Short mmCIF file of C-alpha atoms in Angstrom, two decimals:
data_model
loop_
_atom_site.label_atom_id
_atom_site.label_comp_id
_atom_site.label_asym_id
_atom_site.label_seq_id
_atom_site.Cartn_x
_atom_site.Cartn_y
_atom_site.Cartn_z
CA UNK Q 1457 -24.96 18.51 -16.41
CA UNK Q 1458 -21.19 18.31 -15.55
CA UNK Q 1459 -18.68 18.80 -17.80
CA UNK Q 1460 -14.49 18.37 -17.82
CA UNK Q 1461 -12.46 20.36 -20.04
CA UNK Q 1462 -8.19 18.70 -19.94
CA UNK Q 1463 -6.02 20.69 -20.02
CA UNK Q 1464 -2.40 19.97 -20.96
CA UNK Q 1465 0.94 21.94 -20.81
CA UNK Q 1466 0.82 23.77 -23.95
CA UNK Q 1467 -3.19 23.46 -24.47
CA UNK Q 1468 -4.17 26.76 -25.20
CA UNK Q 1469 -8.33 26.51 -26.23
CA UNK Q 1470 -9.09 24.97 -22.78
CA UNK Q 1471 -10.15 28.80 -21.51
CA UNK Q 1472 -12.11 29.39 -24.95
CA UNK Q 1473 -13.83 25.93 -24.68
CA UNK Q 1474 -15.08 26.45 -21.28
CA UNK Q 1475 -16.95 29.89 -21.92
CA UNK Q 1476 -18.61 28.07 -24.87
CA UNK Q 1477 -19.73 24.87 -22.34
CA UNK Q 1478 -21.04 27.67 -20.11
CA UNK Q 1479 -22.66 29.36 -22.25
CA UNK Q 1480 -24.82 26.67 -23.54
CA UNK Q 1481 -24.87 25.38 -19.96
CA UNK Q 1482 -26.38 28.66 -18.32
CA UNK Q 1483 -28.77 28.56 -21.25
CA UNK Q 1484 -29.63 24.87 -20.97
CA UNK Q 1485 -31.13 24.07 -17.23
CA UNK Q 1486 -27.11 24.71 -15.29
CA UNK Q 1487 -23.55 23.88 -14.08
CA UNK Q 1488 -20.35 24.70 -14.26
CA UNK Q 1489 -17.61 23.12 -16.36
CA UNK Q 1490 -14.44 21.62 -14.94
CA UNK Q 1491 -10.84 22.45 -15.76
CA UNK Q 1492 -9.03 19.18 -14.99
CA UNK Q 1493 -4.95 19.02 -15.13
CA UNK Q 1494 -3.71 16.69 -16.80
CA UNK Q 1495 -1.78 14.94 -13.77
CA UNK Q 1496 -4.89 13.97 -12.14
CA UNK Q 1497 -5.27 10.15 -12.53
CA UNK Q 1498 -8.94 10.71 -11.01
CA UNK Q 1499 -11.57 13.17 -11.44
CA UNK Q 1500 -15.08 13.81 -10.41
CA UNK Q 1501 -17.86 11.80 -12.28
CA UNK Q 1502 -19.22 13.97 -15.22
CA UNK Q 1503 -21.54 13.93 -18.32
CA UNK Q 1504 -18.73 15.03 -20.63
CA UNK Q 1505 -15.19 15.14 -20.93
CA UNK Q 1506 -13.83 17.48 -23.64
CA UNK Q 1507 -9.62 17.65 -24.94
CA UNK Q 1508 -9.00 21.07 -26.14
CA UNK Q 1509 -6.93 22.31 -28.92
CA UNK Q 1510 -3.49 23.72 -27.93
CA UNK Q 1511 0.18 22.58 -28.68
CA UNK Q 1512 0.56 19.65 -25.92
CA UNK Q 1513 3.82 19.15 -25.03
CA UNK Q 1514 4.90 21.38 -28.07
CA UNK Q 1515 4.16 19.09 -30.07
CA UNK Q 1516 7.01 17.71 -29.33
CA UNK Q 1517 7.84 14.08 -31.43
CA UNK Q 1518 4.55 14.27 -32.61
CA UNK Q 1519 1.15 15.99 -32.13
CA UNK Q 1520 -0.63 14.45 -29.52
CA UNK Q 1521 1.84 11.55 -28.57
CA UNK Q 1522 3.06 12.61 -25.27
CA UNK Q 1523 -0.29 13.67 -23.82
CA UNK Q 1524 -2.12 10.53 -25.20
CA UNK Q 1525 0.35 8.55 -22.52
CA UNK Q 1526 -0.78 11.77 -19.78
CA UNK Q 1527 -1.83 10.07 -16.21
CA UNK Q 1528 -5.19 11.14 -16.50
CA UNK Q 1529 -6.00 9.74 -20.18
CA UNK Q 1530 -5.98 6.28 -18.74
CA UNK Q 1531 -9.38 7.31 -16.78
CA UNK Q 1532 -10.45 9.26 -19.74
CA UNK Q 1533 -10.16 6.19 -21.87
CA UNK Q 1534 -11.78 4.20 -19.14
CA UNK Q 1535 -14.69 6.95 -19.03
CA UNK Q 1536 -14.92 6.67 -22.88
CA UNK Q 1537 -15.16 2.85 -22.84
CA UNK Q 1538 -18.46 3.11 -20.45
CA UNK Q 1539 -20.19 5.64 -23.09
CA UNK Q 1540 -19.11 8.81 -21.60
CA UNK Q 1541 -18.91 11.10 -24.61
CA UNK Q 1542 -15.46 12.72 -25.22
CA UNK Q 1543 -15.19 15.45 -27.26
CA UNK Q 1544 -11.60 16.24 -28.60
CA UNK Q 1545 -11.23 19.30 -30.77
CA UNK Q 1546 -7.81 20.20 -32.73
CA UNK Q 1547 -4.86 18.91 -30.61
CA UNK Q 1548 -7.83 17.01 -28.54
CA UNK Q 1549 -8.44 14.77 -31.83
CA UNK Q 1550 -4.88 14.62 -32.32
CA UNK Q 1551 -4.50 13.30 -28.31
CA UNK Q 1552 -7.34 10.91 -29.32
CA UNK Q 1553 -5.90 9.33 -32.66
CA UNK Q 1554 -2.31 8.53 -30.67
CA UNK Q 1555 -4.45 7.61 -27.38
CA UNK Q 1556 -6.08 5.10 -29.88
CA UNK Q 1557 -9.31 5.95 -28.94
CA UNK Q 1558 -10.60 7.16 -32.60
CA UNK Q 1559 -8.33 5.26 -35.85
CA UNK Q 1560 -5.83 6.74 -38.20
CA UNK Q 1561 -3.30 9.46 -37.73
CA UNK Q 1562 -3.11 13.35 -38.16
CA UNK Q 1563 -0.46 14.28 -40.35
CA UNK Q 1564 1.18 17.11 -41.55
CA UNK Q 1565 -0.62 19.20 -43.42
CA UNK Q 1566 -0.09 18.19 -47.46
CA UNK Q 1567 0.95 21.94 -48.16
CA UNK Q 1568 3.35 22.31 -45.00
CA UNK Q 1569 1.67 25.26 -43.77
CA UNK Q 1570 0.18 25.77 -41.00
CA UNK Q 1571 -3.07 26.85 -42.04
CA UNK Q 1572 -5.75 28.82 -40.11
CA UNK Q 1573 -8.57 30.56 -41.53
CA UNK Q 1574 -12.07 30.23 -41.74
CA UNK Q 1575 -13.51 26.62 -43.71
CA UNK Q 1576 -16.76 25.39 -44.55
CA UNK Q 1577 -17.40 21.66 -43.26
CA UNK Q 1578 -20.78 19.83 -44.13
CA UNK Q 1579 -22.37 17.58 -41.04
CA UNK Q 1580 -22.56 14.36 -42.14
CA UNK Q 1581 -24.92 12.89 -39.64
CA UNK Q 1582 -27.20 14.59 -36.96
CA UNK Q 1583 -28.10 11.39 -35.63
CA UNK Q 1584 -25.56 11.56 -32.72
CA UNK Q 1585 -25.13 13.17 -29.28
CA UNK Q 1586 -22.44 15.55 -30.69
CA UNK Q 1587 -24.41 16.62 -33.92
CA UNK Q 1588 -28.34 16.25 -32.96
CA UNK Q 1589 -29.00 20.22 -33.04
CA UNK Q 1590 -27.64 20.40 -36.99
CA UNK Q 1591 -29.22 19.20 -40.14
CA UNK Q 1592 -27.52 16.47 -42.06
CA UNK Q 1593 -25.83 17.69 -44.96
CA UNK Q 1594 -25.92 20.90 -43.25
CA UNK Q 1595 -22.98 23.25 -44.09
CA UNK Q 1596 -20.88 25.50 -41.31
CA UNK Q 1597 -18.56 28.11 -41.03
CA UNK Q 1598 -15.36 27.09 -38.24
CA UNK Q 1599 -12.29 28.35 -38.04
CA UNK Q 1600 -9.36 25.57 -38.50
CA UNK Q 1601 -5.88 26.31 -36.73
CA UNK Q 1602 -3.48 23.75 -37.36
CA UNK Q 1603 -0.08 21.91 -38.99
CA UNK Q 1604 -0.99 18.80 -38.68
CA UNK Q 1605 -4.29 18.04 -39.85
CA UNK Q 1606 -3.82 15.66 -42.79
CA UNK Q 1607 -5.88 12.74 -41.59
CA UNK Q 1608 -4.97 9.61 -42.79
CA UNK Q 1609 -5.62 5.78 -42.42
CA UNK Q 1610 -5.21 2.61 -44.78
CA UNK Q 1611 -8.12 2.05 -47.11
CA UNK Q 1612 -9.80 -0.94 -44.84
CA UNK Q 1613 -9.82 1.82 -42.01
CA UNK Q 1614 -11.12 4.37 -44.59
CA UNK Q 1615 -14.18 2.01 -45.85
CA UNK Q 1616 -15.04 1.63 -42.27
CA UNK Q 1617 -15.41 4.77 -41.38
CA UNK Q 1618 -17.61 5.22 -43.81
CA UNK Q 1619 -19.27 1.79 -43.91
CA UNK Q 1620 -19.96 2.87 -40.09
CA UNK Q 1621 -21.23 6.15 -40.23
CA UNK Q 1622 -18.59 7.55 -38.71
CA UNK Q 1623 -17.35 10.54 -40.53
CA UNK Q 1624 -19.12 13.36 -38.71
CA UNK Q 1625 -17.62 16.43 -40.76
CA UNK Q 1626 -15.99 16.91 -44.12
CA UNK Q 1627 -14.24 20.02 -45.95
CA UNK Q 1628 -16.64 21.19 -48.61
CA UNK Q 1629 -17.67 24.27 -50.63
CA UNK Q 1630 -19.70 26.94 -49.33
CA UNK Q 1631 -22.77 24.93 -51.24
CA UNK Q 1632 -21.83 21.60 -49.14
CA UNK Q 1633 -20.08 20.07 -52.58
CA UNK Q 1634 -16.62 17.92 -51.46
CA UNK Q 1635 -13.88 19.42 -53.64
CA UNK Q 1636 -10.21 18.97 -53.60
CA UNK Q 1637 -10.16 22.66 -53.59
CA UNK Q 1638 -12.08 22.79 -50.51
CA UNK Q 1639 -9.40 20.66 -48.60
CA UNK Q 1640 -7.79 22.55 -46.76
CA UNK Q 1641 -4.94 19.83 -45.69
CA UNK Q 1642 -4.62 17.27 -47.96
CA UNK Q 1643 -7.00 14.96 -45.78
CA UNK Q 1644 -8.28 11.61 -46.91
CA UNK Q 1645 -11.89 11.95 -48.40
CA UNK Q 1646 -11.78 15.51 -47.04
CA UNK Q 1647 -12.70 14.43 -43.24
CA UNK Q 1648 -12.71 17.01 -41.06
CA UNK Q 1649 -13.60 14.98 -38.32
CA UNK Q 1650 -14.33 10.96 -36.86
CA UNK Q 1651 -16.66 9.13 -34.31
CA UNK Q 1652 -15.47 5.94 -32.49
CA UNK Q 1653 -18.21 2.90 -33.68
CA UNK Q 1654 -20.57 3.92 -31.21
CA UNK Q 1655 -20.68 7.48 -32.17
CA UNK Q 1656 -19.79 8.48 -28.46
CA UNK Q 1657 -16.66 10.03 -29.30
CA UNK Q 1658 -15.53 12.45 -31.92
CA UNK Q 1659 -12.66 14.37 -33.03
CA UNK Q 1660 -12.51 17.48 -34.93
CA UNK Q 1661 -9.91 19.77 -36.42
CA UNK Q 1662 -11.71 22.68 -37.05
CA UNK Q 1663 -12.98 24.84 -33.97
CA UNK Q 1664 -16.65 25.16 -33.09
CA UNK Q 1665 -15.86 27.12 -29.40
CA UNK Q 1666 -14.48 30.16 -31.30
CA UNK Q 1667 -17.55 30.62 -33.37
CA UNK Q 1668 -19.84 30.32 -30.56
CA UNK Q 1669 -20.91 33.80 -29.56
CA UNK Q 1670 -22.03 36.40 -32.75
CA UNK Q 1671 -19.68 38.70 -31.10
CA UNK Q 1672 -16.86 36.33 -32.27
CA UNK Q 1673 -18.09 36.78 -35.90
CA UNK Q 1674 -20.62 33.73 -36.01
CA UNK Q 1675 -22.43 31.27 -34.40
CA UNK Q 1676 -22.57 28.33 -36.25
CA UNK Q 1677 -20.24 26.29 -33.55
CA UNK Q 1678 -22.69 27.03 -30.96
CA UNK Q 1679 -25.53 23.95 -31.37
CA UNK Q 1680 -22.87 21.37 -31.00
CA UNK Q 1681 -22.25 22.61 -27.34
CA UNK Q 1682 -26.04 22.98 -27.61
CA UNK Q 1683 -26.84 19.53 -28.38
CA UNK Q 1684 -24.44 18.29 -26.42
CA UNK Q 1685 -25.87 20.09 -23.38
CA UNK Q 1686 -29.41 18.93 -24.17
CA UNK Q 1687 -28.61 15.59 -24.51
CA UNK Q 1688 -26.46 15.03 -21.01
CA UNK Q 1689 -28.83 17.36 -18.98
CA UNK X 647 24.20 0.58 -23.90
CA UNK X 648 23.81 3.23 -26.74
CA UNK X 649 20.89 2.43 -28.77
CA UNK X 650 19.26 4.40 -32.30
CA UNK X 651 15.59 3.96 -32.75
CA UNK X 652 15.37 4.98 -36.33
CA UNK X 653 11.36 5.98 -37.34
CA UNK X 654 10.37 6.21 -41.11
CA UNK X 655 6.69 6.74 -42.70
CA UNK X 656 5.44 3.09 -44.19
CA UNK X 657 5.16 2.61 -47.37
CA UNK X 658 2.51 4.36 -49.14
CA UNK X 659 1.85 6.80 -46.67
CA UNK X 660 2.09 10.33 -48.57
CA UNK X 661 5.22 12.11 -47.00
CA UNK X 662 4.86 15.97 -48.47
CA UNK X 663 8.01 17.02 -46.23
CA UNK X 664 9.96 14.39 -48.18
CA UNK X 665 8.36 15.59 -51.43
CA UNK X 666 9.51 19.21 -50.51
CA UNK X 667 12.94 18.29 -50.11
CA UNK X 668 12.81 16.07 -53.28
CA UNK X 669 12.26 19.08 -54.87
CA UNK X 670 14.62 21.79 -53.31
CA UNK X 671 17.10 19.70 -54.14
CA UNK X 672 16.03 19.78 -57.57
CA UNK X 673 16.13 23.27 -57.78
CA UNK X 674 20.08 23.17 -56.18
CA UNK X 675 20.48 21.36 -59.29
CA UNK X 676 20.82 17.93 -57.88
CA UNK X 677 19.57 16.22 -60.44
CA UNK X 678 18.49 12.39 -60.39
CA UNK X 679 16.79 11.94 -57.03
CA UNK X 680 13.77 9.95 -57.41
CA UNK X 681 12.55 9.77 -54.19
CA UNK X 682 13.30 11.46 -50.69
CA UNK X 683 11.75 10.25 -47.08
CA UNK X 684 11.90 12.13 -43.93
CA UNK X 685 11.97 10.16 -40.72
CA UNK X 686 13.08 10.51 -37.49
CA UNK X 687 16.23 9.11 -35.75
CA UNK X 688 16.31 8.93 -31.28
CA UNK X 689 18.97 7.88 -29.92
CA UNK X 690 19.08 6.36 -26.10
CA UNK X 691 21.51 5.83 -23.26
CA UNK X 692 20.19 2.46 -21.88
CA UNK X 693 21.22 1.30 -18.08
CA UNK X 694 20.85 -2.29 -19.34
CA UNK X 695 23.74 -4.85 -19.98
CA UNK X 696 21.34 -7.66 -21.55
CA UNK X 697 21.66 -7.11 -25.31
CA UNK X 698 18.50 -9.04 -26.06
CA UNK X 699 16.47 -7.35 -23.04
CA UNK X 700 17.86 -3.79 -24.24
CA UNK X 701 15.98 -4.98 -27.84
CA UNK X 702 12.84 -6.20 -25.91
CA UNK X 703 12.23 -2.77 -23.77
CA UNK X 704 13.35 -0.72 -27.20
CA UNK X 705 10.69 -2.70 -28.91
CA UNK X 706 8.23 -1.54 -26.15
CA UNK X 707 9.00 1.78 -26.52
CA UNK X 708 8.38 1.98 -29.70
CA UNK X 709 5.33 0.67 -30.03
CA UNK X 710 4.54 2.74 -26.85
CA UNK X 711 5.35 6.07 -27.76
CA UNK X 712 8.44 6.56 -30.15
CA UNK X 713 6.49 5.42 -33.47
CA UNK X 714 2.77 5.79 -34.14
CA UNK X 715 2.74 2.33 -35.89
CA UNK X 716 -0.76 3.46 -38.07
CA UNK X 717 1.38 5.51 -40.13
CA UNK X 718 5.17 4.71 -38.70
CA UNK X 719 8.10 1.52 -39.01
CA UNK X 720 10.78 1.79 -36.52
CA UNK X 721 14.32 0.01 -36.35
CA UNK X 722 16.58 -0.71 -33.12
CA UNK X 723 19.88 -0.38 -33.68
CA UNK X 724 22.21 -1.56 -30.65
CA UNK X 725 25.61 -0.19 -29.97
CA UNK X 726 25.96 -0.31 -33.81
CA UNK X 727 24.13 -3.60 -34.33
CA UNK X 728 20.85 -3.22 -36.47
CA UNK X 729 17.64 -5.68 -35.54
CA UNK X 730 16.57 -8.42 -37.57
#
């Protein structure tokens, strides 16, 4: 199992990322992860390629925008378009959304704050590489971290999201129940994260590597990297 | 040539900075704003001469990188002259 983490000027979850990957990788049959700069327009061949959360470019015109147009995201899309899974997390999903590689847009949050606290998100399907070690319609605890995590798209790109199955996480009460009070951004139908059509990438706002160890307060990030690990070994 | 890309939410999108500053104003007691949205204005120092090839690389980079056209409309203006 090999694994890529890109990292960015201004990513800042790439180090935190990485432990998780090697944790579940140690535990799951081996390897090492990969930290990959952004400048490289080539990298190794590996199982999974993951965009961590950070501040790219400072966020600088918007979230995301300059490091979608990075030199290595055009072999990162090429990657993604052969079924390698890519796993973008915070400013990753951001990156992914202006790369064009998942739909819609990440806006600012609906309250203008930049929120960060711990959220409960309910897993929408288990029957993917990224979600296969959680129960659909299972509820977790994740820290979110962000300004800009309004997700948005028209209606027709709404409906096919979830025509396709490809809402993977939504804010919800601590009994898995959708509620307006339970988003925590102002994001359409309370989606806390997207899969491309074939459910081989997904983005995510909230922050499954840094509830990955109980020393960090909980563990319920931990059987994504789990899964994932399974699945690509 | 000196060229303004001007970028503005679309229509419909939800715009809660412009709704925040909808209501400060309010409470400065400007009264009689209906609406307020935020957008962006870039402006460039272009090399080229060719008017209409200035408006075809502006166009480029705009639906490149200066607007994210899910959510985004952009304008060129060229030394003073808006697009069509």
């Amino acid at each position: 199992m090999k694994a890529a983490v890109i990292v960015f000027p201004g990513s800042n979850c790439d180090r935190d990322v990485t432990v998780a990957l090697r944790q579940s990788m140690h535990a799951g049959g081996g390897g090492e992860p990969t930290l990959v700069w952004h400048k490289e327009a080539d990298f190794p061949a590996v199982d999974l390629i993951v965009l961590p959360g950070g501040f790219s470019y400072g966020d600088y015109l918007r979230s995301g925008a300059m490091a979608a147009h990075s030199p290595v995201m055009t072999e990162v899309a090429r990657r993604a378009s052969r079924g390698v899974p890519v796993l973008g997390i915070c400013n990753g999903f951001q990156i992914l959304t202006e790369a064009g590689l998942l739909p819609g847009a990440l806006m600012r949050n609906a309250g203008l704050r930049y929120v960060c606290k711990d959220v409960h998100i309910r897993v929408e399907s288990s029957q993917t590489v990224f979600t296969s070690k959680y129960e659909t319609g299972q509820t977790l605890r994740i820290p979110i971290a962000h300004h800009d995590g309004n997700y948005s798209a028209d209606d027709d790109g709404l409906a096919r999201l979830e025509d396709g199955g490809q809402i993977a996480f939504r804010y919800c009460d601590n009994d898995g129940s959708h509620s307006s009070a339970a988003n925590p951004n102002g994001s359409a139908r309370n989606i806390a994260g997207i899969f491309n059509e074939t459910k081989t990438v997904l983005g995510m706002m909230p922050h499954p590597e840094r509830l990955a160890d109980a020393q960090l307060g909980g563990t319920d990030g931990r059987p994504l990297f789990d899964g994932l690990i399974e699945a690509l070994s | 040539m000196k060229a303004r890309v001007h970028v503005t939410l679309k229509p419909g999108v939800l715009d809660p900075q412009g709704k925040a500053i909808e209501h400060a104003l309010g409470t400065l007691g400007f009264t009689g704003v209906e609406g307020v949205r935020q957008g962006k204005v870039i402006e460039l120092d272009l090399a080229e001469t060719n008017p209409a090839q200035a408006r075809k690389n502006l166009h480029d980079m705009c639906e490149k990188l200066l607007a994210n056209t899910v959510i985004e409309n952009y304008a060129i203006e060229l030394d003073g002259q808006s697009a069509p």
